[in-house]
């Protein structure tokens, strides 16, 4: 089973992806984590990525597509993936379909965590204190939200036509959201 968790920054994608991964023995594929790893490991593209992420912009499709391709084609990870933070653009969504098709896989569930802008801002400001992420200050949050509306939101129209698309109120408590997702998966 492969799952996509989709939604604005601060919607709780990472938290829910972690929970589902544990519950259903899947692997969380967070492109944000993969990019932060490149920065931490001071890889060749790490410095470039650092500058992009700190400003609240998106890494290029090229960089991210390469990072996920290796994982999708890894036989040990086949049909075990939860996509968290990918796709973030229409071209990434189309790329994901191609990669999955070429590796004889598909997306079984798409969950859209819907959260309003003011809730997102409050949540991310709280997260900044806990996780000390360089892209969690107010101006960067606003930029990330604008980028989401402009570049990522069109993915919603692309996915919402699928019969396996589910919209979930992301402003509810973590446990409530987790149990809704679990129910849908196990139906
Ligand atoms: P996240 O951990 O999902 O909140 O991602 C943190 C940051 O990493 C985002 O604000 C983007 O700058 C970058 N990022 C993560 N995933 C992607 C992606 N699929 N495409 C482009 N940039 C990404």
Coordinates of N, CA and C and ligand atoms in Angstrom, one line a residue:
X1 N 0.8 -1.2 0.0 CA 0.0 0.0 0.0 C 0.9 1.3 0.0
X2 N 0.5 2.2 -0.9 CA 1.2 3.5 -0.9 C 0.2 4.6 -0.6
X3 N 0.6 5.6 0.2 CA -0.3 6.6 0.7 C 0.4 8.0 0.4
X4 N -0.5 8.9 0.0 CA 0.0 10.3 -0.1 C -0.7 11.2 1.0
X5 N 0.1 11.9 1.8 CA -0.5 12.8 2.7 C -0.3 14.2 2.2
X6 N -1.3 14.9 2.0 CA -1.2 16.2 1.3 C -1.9 17.3 2.1
X7 N -1.3 18.5 2.0 CA -1.9 19.7 2.7 C -1.0 20.8 2.9
X8 N -1.4 21.9 3.4 CA -0.5 23.1 3.5 C 0.6 22.9 4.6
X9 N 1.6 23.7 4.6 CA 2.6 23.6 5.7 C 1.9 23.7 7.0
X10 N 2.3 22.9 8.0 CA 1.7 23.0 9.3 C 0.4 22.2 9.4
X11 N 0.0 21.5 8.4 CA -1.3 20.7 8.5 C -1.2 19.5 9.3
X12 N 0.1 19.1 9.6 CA 0.2 17.9 10.4 C 0.6 16.7 9.6
X13 N 1.1 16.9 8.4 CA 1.4 15.8 7.5 C 2.4 14.8 8.1
X14 N 3.5 15.4 8.7 CA 4.6 14.6 9.2 C 4.1 13.8 10.4
X15 N 3.3 14.4 11.3 CA 2.8 13.7 12.4 C 1.9 12.5 12.0
X16 N 1.0 12.8 11.1 CA 0.1 11.7 10.7 C 0.9 10.6 9.9
X17 N 1.8 11.1 9.1 CA 2.6 10.1 8.3 C 3.3 9.1 9.2
X18 N 3.9 9.7 10.3 CA 4.6 8.9 11.3 C 3.7 7.9 11.9
X19 N 2.5 8.3 12.3 CA 1.5 7.4 12.9 C 1.1 6.3 12.0
X20 N 0.8 6.7 10.8 CA 0.3 5.6 9.8 C 1.4 4.6 9.6
X21 N 2.7 5.2 9.4 CA 3.8 4.3 9.2 C 3.9 3.2 10.3
X22 N 3.8 3.7 11.5 CA 3.9 2.8 12.6 C 2.8 1.7 12.6
X23 N 1.6 2.3 12.5 CA 0.4 1.4 12.5 C 0.3 0.3 11.4
X24 N 0.7 0.7 10.2 CA 0.6 -0.2 9.1 C 1.9 -0.7 8.5
X25 N 3.0 -0.5 9.3 CA 4.3 -1.0 8.9 C 4.7 -0.4 7.6
X26 N 4.6 0.9 7.4 CA 5.0 1.5 6.2 C 6.2 2.4 6.4
X27 N 6.8 3.0 5.4 CA 7.9 3.9 5.5 C 7.6 5.3 5.2
X28 N 7.9 6.2 6.0 CA 7.6 7.7 5.8 C 8.6 8.2 4.8
X29 N 8.1 8.7 3.7 CA 9.1 9.4 2.8 C 8.8 10.9 2.8
X30 N 9.6 11.6 3.7 CA 9.4 13.0 3.8 C 10.5 13.7 3.0
X31 N 10.0 14.4 1.9 CA 11.0 15.1 1.1 C 11.7 16.3 1.9
X32 N 10.9 16.9 2.9 CA 11.5 17.9 3.7 C 12.7 17.3 4.5
X33 N 12.5 16.1 5.1 CA 13.6 15.4 5.8 C 14.7 15.1 4.9
X34 N 14.4 14.6 3.7 CA 15.5 14.2 2.8 C 16.4 15.5 2.5
X35 N 15.7 16.6 2.3 CA 16.4 17.8 1.9 C 17.2 18.3 3.1
X36 N 16.6 18.3 4.3 CA 17.3 18.7 5.5 C 18.6 17.8 5.8
X37 N 18.4 16.5 5.4 CA 19.6 15.6 5.5 C 20.7 16.0 4.6
X38 N 20.4 16.5 3.4 CA 21.4 16.9 2.4 C 22.1 18.1 3.1
X39 N 21.4 19.0 3.7 CA 22.0 20.2 4.4 C 22.9 19.7 5.5
X40 N 22.4 18.8 6.3 CA 23.2 18.4 7.5 C 24.4 17.7 7.1
X41 N 24.3 16.9 6.0 CA 25.5 16.1 5.5 C 26.4 16.9 4.7
X42 N 26.1 18.2 4.5 CA 26.9 19.2 3.7 C 27.2 18.6 2.4
X43 N 26.2 18.0 1.7 CA 26.4 17.5 0.4 C 26.6 18.6 -0.6
X44 N 26.9 18.2 -1.8 CA 27.2 19.2 -2.9 C 26.0 20.2 -3.1
X45 N 24.8 19.6 -3.1 CA 23.7 20.5 -3.3 C 23.1 21.0 -1.9
X46 N 23.7 20.6 -0.8 CA 23.2 20.9 0.5 C 23.1 22.4 0.7
X47 N 24.2 23.2 0.3 CA 24.2 24.6 0.5 C 23.1 25.3 -0.3
X48 N 23.0 24.9 -1.5 CA 21.9 25.5 -2.4 C 20.5 25.2 -1.8
X49 N 20.3 24.0 -1.3 CA 19.0 23.7 -0.7 C 18.8 24.5 0.6
X50 N 19.8 24.7 1.4 CA 19.7 25.4 2.6 C 19.2 26.8 2.3
X51 N 19.8 27.5 1.3 CA 19.3 28.8 1.0 C 17.9 28.9 0.5
X52 N 17.5 27.9 -0.2 CA 16.1 27.8 -0.8 C 15.1 27.6 0.4
X53 N 15.4 26.6 1.2 CA 14.4 26.3 2.3 C 14.3 27.4 3.3
X54 N 15.4 28.0 3.7 CA 15.4 29.1 4.7 C 14.6 30.3 4.3
X55 N 14.5 30.5 2.9 CA 13.7 31.6 2.4 C 12.2 31.2 2.3
X56 N 11.9 30.0 2.5 CA 10.5 29.5 2.4 C 10.1 29.1 1.0
X57 N 11.2 29.1 0.1 CA 10.9 28.6 -1.3 C 10.9 27.1 -1.4
X58 N 10.6 26.6 -2.6 CA 10.6 25.2 -2.8 C 11.9 24.8 -3.5
X59 N 12.4 23.6 -3.2 CA 13.6 23.1 -3.9 C 13.1 22.8 -5.3
X60 N 14.0 22.8 -6.3 CA 13.6 22.5 -7.7 C 13.0 21.1 -7.8
X61 N 12.1 21.0 -8.8 CA 11.5 19.7 -9.0 C 12.6 18.7 -9.3
X62 N 13.6 19.1 -10.1 CA 14.7 18.3 -10.5 C 15.4 17.6 -9.2
X63 N 15.7 18.5 -8.3 CA 16.4 18.0 -7.0 C 15.5 16.9 -6.3
X64 N 14.3 17.3 -6.1 CA 13.4 16.5 -5.3 C 13.0 15.2 -6.1
X65 N 12.8 15.3 -7.4 CA 12.4 14.1 -8.1 C 13.5 13.1 -8.1
X66 N 14.8 13.5 -8.1 CA 15.9 12.6 -8.1 C 16.0 11.9 -6.7
X67 N 15.7 12.7 -5.6 CA 15.8 12.1 -4.3 C 14.7 11.0 -4.1
X68 N 13.5 11.2 -4.7 CA 12.5 10.2 -4.4 C 12.6 9.0 -5.4
X69 N 13.2 9.2 -6.6 CA 13.2 8.1 -7.5 C 14.0 6.9 -7.0
X70 N 15.1 7.2 -6.3 CA 15.9 6.1 -5.7 C 15.1 5.3 -4.8
X71 N 14.3 6.0 -4.0 CA 13.5 5.3 -3.0 C 12.4 4.5 -3.6
X72 N 11.7 5.1 -4.6 CA 10.6 4.4 -5.2 C 11.0 3.1 -5.9
X73 N 12.2 3.1 -6.5 CA 12.7 1.9 -7.2 C 13.4 1.0 -6.3
X74 N 13.5 1.2 -5.0 CA 14.2 0.3 -4.1 C 13.2 -0.8 -3.8
X75 N 13.5 -2.1 -4.2 CA 12.5 -3.2 -4.0 C 12.1 -3.4 -2.6
X76 N 13.0 -3.0 -1.6 CA 12.6 -3.2 -0.2 C 11.5 -2.3 0.2
X77 N 11.4 -1.2 -0.5 CA 10.4 -0.1 -0.1 C 9.2 -0.2 -1.0
X78 N 9.1 -1.1 -1.9 CA 8.0 -1.1 -2.9 C 6.7 -1.4 -2.1
X79 N 5.7 -0.5 -2.5 CA 4.3 -0.6 -1.9 C 4.3 -0.5 -0.4
X80 N 5.3 0.3 0.1 CA 5.3 0.5 1.6 C 5.5 2.0 1.9
X81 N 5.2 2.9 1.0 CA 5.6 4.3 1.2 C 4.4 5.2 1.5
X82 N 4.8 6.1 2.4 CA 3.8 7.2 2.7 C 4.5 8.5 2.3
X83 N 4.0 9.1 1.3 CA 4.6 10.4 0.8 C 4.1 11.5 1.6
X84 N 5.1 12.2 2.2 CA 4.8 13.3 3.2 C 5.6 14.5 2.6
X85 N 4.8 15.5 2.0 CA 5.5 16.7 1.5 C 5.8 16.5 0.0
X86 N 5.4 15.4 -0.6 CA 5.6 15.2 -2.0 C 4.3 14.5 -2.5
X87 N 3.7 15.0 -3.6 CA 4.1 16.0 -4.5 C 3.7 17.4 -4.0
X88 N 4.5 18.4 -4.3 CA 4.3 19.8 -3.9 C 4.0 20.7 -5.2
X89 N 3.9 20.1 -6.3 CA 3.6 20.8 -7.5 C 2.9 19.8 -8.5
X90 N 2.2 20.4 -9.5 CA 1.6 19.6 -10.5 C 2.5 18.7 -11.2
X91 N 3.7 19.3 -11.5 CA 4.7 18.5 -12.3 C 5.2 17.3 -11.4
X92 N 5.3 17.6 -10.1 CA 5.8 16.5 -9.2 C 4.7 15.4 -9.1
X93 N 3.4 15.8 -9.1 CA 2.3 14.8 -9.0 C 2.3 14.0 -10.3
X94 N 2.6 14.6 -11.4 CA 2.6 13.8 -12.7 C 3.8 12.9 -12.7
X95 N 5.0 13.4 -12.2 CA 6.2 12.6 -12.1 C 6.0 11.4 -11.2
X96 N 5.3 11.6 -10.1 CA 5.0 10.5 -9.2 C 4.2 9.4 -9.8
X97 N 3.2 9.8 -10.6 CA 2.4 8.8 -11.3 C 3.2 8.0 -12.3
X98 N 4.1 8.7 -13.0 CA 5.0 8.0 -13.9 C 5.9 7.0 -13.2
X99 N 6.6 7.5 -12.1 CA 7.5 6.6 -11.4 C 6.8 5.4 -10.8
X100 N 5.6 5.6 -10.3 CA 4.9 4.5 -9.7 C 4.5 3.5 -10.8
X101 N 4.0 4.0 -11.9 CA 3.6 3.2 -13.0 C 4.8 2.3 -13.5
X102 N 5.9 3.0 -13.7 CA 7.1 2.3 -14.2 C 7.7 1.3 -13.2
X103 N 7.2 1.4 -11.9 CA 7.7 0.4 -11.0 C 6.6 -0.5 -10.5
X104 N 5.5 -0.5 -11.3 CA 4.3 -1.4 -11.0 C 3.7 -1.1 -9.7
X105 N 3.5 0.2 -9.4 CA 2.9 0.5 -8.1 C 1.8 1.6 -8.4
X106 N 1.1 1.9 -7.4 CA 0.0 2.9 -7.5 C -0.1 3.6 -6.2
X107 N -0.9 4.6 -6.1 CA -1.3 5.3 -4.9 C -2.6 4.7 -4.4
X108 N -2.6 4.1 -3.2 CA -3.8 3.5 -2.7 C -4.8 4.5 -2.0
X109 N -4.2 5.4 -1.3 CA -5.0 6.4 -0.6 C -4.3 7.8 -0.7
X110 N -5.1 8.8 -0.9 CA -4.6 10.2 -0.8 C -5.4 10.9 0.3
X111 N -4.7 11.4 1.3 CA -5.4 12.2 2.3 C -5.0 13.6 2.3
X112 N -6.1 14.4 2.2 CA -5.8 15.9 2.2 C -6.2 16.4 3.6
X113 N -5.2 17.0 4.3 CA -5.5 17.6 5.6 C -5.7 19.0 5.4
X114 N -7.0 19.4 5.6 CA -7.4 20.8 5.3 C -7.3 21.6 6.6
X115 N -6.5 22.7 6.6 CA -6.4 23.5 7.8 C -6.3 25.0 7.3
X116 N -7.0 25.9 8.1 CA -7.0 27.3 7.7 C -5.7 28.0 8.0
X117 N -5.5 29.1 7.3 CA -4.3 29.9 7.4 C -3.9 30.3 8.9
X118 N -4.9 30.8 9.6 CA -4.6 31.3 10.9 C -4.2 30.2 11.9
X119 N -4.8 29.0 11.7 CA -4.4 27.8 12.5 C -3.0 27.4 12.2
X120 N -2.6 27.5 10.9 CA -1.3 27.1 10.5 C -0.3 28.0 11.1
X121 N -0.5 29.3 11.1 CA 0.4 30.2 11.6 C 0.7 30.0 13.1
X122 N -0.4 29.8 13.8 CA -0.3 29.5 15.3 C 0.5 28.2 15.5
X123 N 0.2 27.2 14.7 CA 0.9 25.9 14.9 C 2.4 26.0 14.6
X124 N 2.7 26.7 13.5 CA 4.1 26.7 13.1 C 4.9 27.6 14.1
X125 N 4.3 28.6 14.6 CA 5.0 29.4 15.6 C 5.3 28.6 16.8
X126 N 4.4 27.7 17.2 CA 4.7 26.8 18.3 C 5.8 25.8 18.0
X127 N 5.7 25.3 16.7 CA 6.8 24.3 16.3 C 8.2 24.9 16.3
X128 N 8.2 26.2 16.0 CA 9.5 26.9 15.9 C 10.3 26.7 17.3
X129 N 9.5 26.9 18.4 CA 10.1 26.8 19.7 C 10.5 25.4 20.0
X130 N 9.8 24.4 19.5 CA 10.1 23.0 19.8 C 11.2 22.5 18.9
X131 N 11.1 22.8 17.6 CA 12.0 22.1 16.6 C 13.1 23.0 16.1
X132 N 13.0 24.3 16.4 CA 14.0 25.3 16.0 C 14.4 25.2 14.5
X133 N 13.3 25.1 13.6 CA 13.6 25.0 12.2 C 13.8 26.4 11.6
X134 N 14.8 26.6 10.8 CA 15.1 27.9 10.3 C 14.0 28.5 9.4
X135 N 13.1 27.6 8.9 CA 12.0 28.1 8.0 C 10.7 28.3 8.7
X136 N 10.7 28.4 10.1 CA 9.5 28.5 10.8 C 9.2 29.9 11.4
X137 N 10.0 31.0 11.0 CA 9.6 32.3 11.5 C 8.5 32.9 10.7
X138 N 7.9 33.9 11.2 CA 6.6 34.4 10.6 C 6.7 34.7 9.2
X139 N 7.7 35.5 8.8 CA 7.7 35.9 7.3 C 7.9 34.7 6.4
X140 N 8.7 33.7 6.9 CA 8.9 32.5 6.1 C 7.7 31.7 6.0
X141 N 7.0 31.6 7.1 CA 5.7 30.8 7.1 C 4.7 31.4 6.1
X142 N 4.6 32.7 6.1 CA 3.7 33.4 5.1 C 4.1 33.1 3.7
X143 N 5.5 33.1 3.5 CA 6.0 32.8 2.1 C 5.7 31.4 1.7
X144 N 5.9 30.5 2.7 CA 5.6 29.1 2.4 C 4.1 28.9 2.1
X145 N 3.3 29.6 2.8 CA 1.8 29.5 2.6 C 1.5 30.0 1.2
X146 N 2.0 31.1 0.8 CA 1.8 31.7 -0.5 C 2.2 30.7 -1.6
X147 N 3.4 30.1 -1.4 CA 3.9 29.2 -2.3 C 3.0 27.9 -2.4
X148 N 2.5 27.5 -1.3 CA 1.6 26.4 -1.3 C 0.3 26.8 -2.1
X149 N -0.2 28.0 -1.9 CA -1.5 28.3 -2.6 C -1.2 28.4 -4.1
X150 N 0.0 28.9 -4.4 CA 0.3 29.1 -5.9 C 0.7 27.8 -6.6
X151 N 1.6 27.1 -5.9 CA 2.2 25.9 -6.7 C 1.6 24.6 -6.2
X152 N 1.3 24.4 -5.0 CA 0.9 23.1 -4.5 C -0.6 22.9 -4.6
X153 N -1.4 24.0 -4.4 CA -2.8 23.9 -4.3 C -3.4 23.2 -5.6
X154 N -2.9 23.5 -6.8 CA -3.4 22.9 -8.0 C -3.4 21.4 -8.0
X155 N -2.5 20.8 -7.2 CA -2.4 19.4 -7.1 C -3.7 18.8 -6.5
X156 N -4.3 19.7 -5.7 CA -5.6 19.3 -5.1 C -6.6 19.0 -6.1
X157 N -6.8 19.8 -7.1 CA -7.7 19.6 -8.2 C -7.4 18.3 -9.0
X158 N -6.1 18.1 -9.1 CA -5.6 16.9 -9.9 C -6.0 15.6 -9.1
X159 N -5.8 15.7 -7.8 CA -6.1 14.5 -7.0 C -7.6 14.3 -6.6
X160 N -8.3 15.4 -6.4 CA -9.6 15.3 -5.8 C -10.6 14.5 -6.7
X161 N -10.3 14.3 -7.9 CA -11.1 13.6 -8.8 C -11.0 12.0 -8.6
X162 N -9.9 11.7 -8.0 CA -9.6 10.2 -7.7 C -10.6 9.6 -6.7
X163 N -11.0 8.4 -7.0 CA -11.9 7.8 -6.0 C -11.3 7.5 -4.7
X164 N -9.9 7.5 -4.7 CA -9.2 7.2 -3.4 C -8.8 8.4 -2.7
X165 N -9.4 9.6 -3.0 CA -9.1 10.8 -2.4 C -10.0 11.1 -1.2
X166 N -9.4 11.5 0.0 CA -10.2 11.8 1.2 C -9.8 13.1 1.8
X167 N -10.7 14.0 2.0 CA -10.4 15.2 2.7 C -10.7 15.1 4.1
X168 N -9.8 15.5 5.0 CA -10.0 15.4 6.4 C -9.7 16.7 7.1
X169 N -10.5 17.0 8.1 CA -10.4 18.3 8.8 C -9.1 18.2 9.6
X170 N -8.1 18.9 9.2 CA -6.8 18.9 9.8 C -6.7 19.7 11.1
X171 N -7.8 20.4 11.4 CA -7.7 21.3 12.6 C -8.1 20.5 13.9
X172 N -8.6 19.2 13.6 CA -8.9 18.4 14.8 C -7.7 17.9 15.5
X173 N -8.0 17.2 16.7 CA -6.9 16.7 17.5 C -6.1 15.6 16.7
X174 N -4.8 15.5 17.0 CA -4.0 14.5 16.3 C -4.6 13.1 16.3
X175 N -5.1 12.7 17.5 CA -5.6 11.3 17.7 C -6.9 11.1 16.8
X176 N -7.7 12.2 16.8 CA -9.0 12.1 16.0 C -8.7 11.9 14.5
X177 N -7.7 12.7 14.0 CA -7.3 12.6 12.6 C -6.7 11.2 12.4
X178 N -5.8 10.8 13.2 CA -5.2 9.4 13.0 C -6.3 8.4 13.0
X179 N -7.3 8.4 13.9 CA -8.3 7.4 13.9 C -9.2 7.4 12.6
X180 N -9.4 8.6 12.1 CA -10.2 8.8 10.9 C -9.4 8.1 9.7
X181 N -8.1 8.4 9.7 CA -7.3 7.8 8.6 C -7.3 6.3 8.7
X182 N -7.1 5.8 9.9 CA -7.0 4.4 10.1 C -8.3 3.7 9.7
X183 N -9.4 4.3 10.0 CA -10.7 3.8 9.7 C -10.8 3.6 8.2
X184 N -10.5 4.7 7.5 CA -10.6 4.7 6.0 C -9.7 3.6 5.4
X185 N -8.5 3.5 5.9 CA -7.6 2.5 5.4 C -8.0 1.1 5.6
X186 N -8.6 0.8 6.8 CA -9.0 -0.5 7.2 C -10.4 -0.9 6.7
X187 N -11.1 0.0 6.1 CA -12.5 -0.3 5.7 C -12.6 -1.4 4.7
Ligands
LIG1 P1 8.4 20.1 5.1 O1 9.3 19.4 6.0 O2 7.6 19.1 4.3 O3 7.6 21.2 5.7 O4 9.4 20.8 4.0 C1 10.2 21.9 4.3 C2 10.7 22.6 3.1 O5 11.4 21.7 2.3 C3 9.6 23.2 2.2 O6 9.2 24.5 2.7 C4 10.4 23.3 0.9 O7 11.3 24.4 0.9 C5 11.2 22.0 0.9 N1 10.5 20.9 0.3 C6 10.0 19.8 0.9 N2 9.4 19.0 0.1 C7 9.5 19.6 -1.2 C8 9.0 19.2 -2.5 N3 8.4 18.1 -2.7 N4 9.4 20.1 -3.5 C9 10.1 21.2 -3.3 N5 10.5 21.6 -2.1 C10 10.2 20.8 -1.0

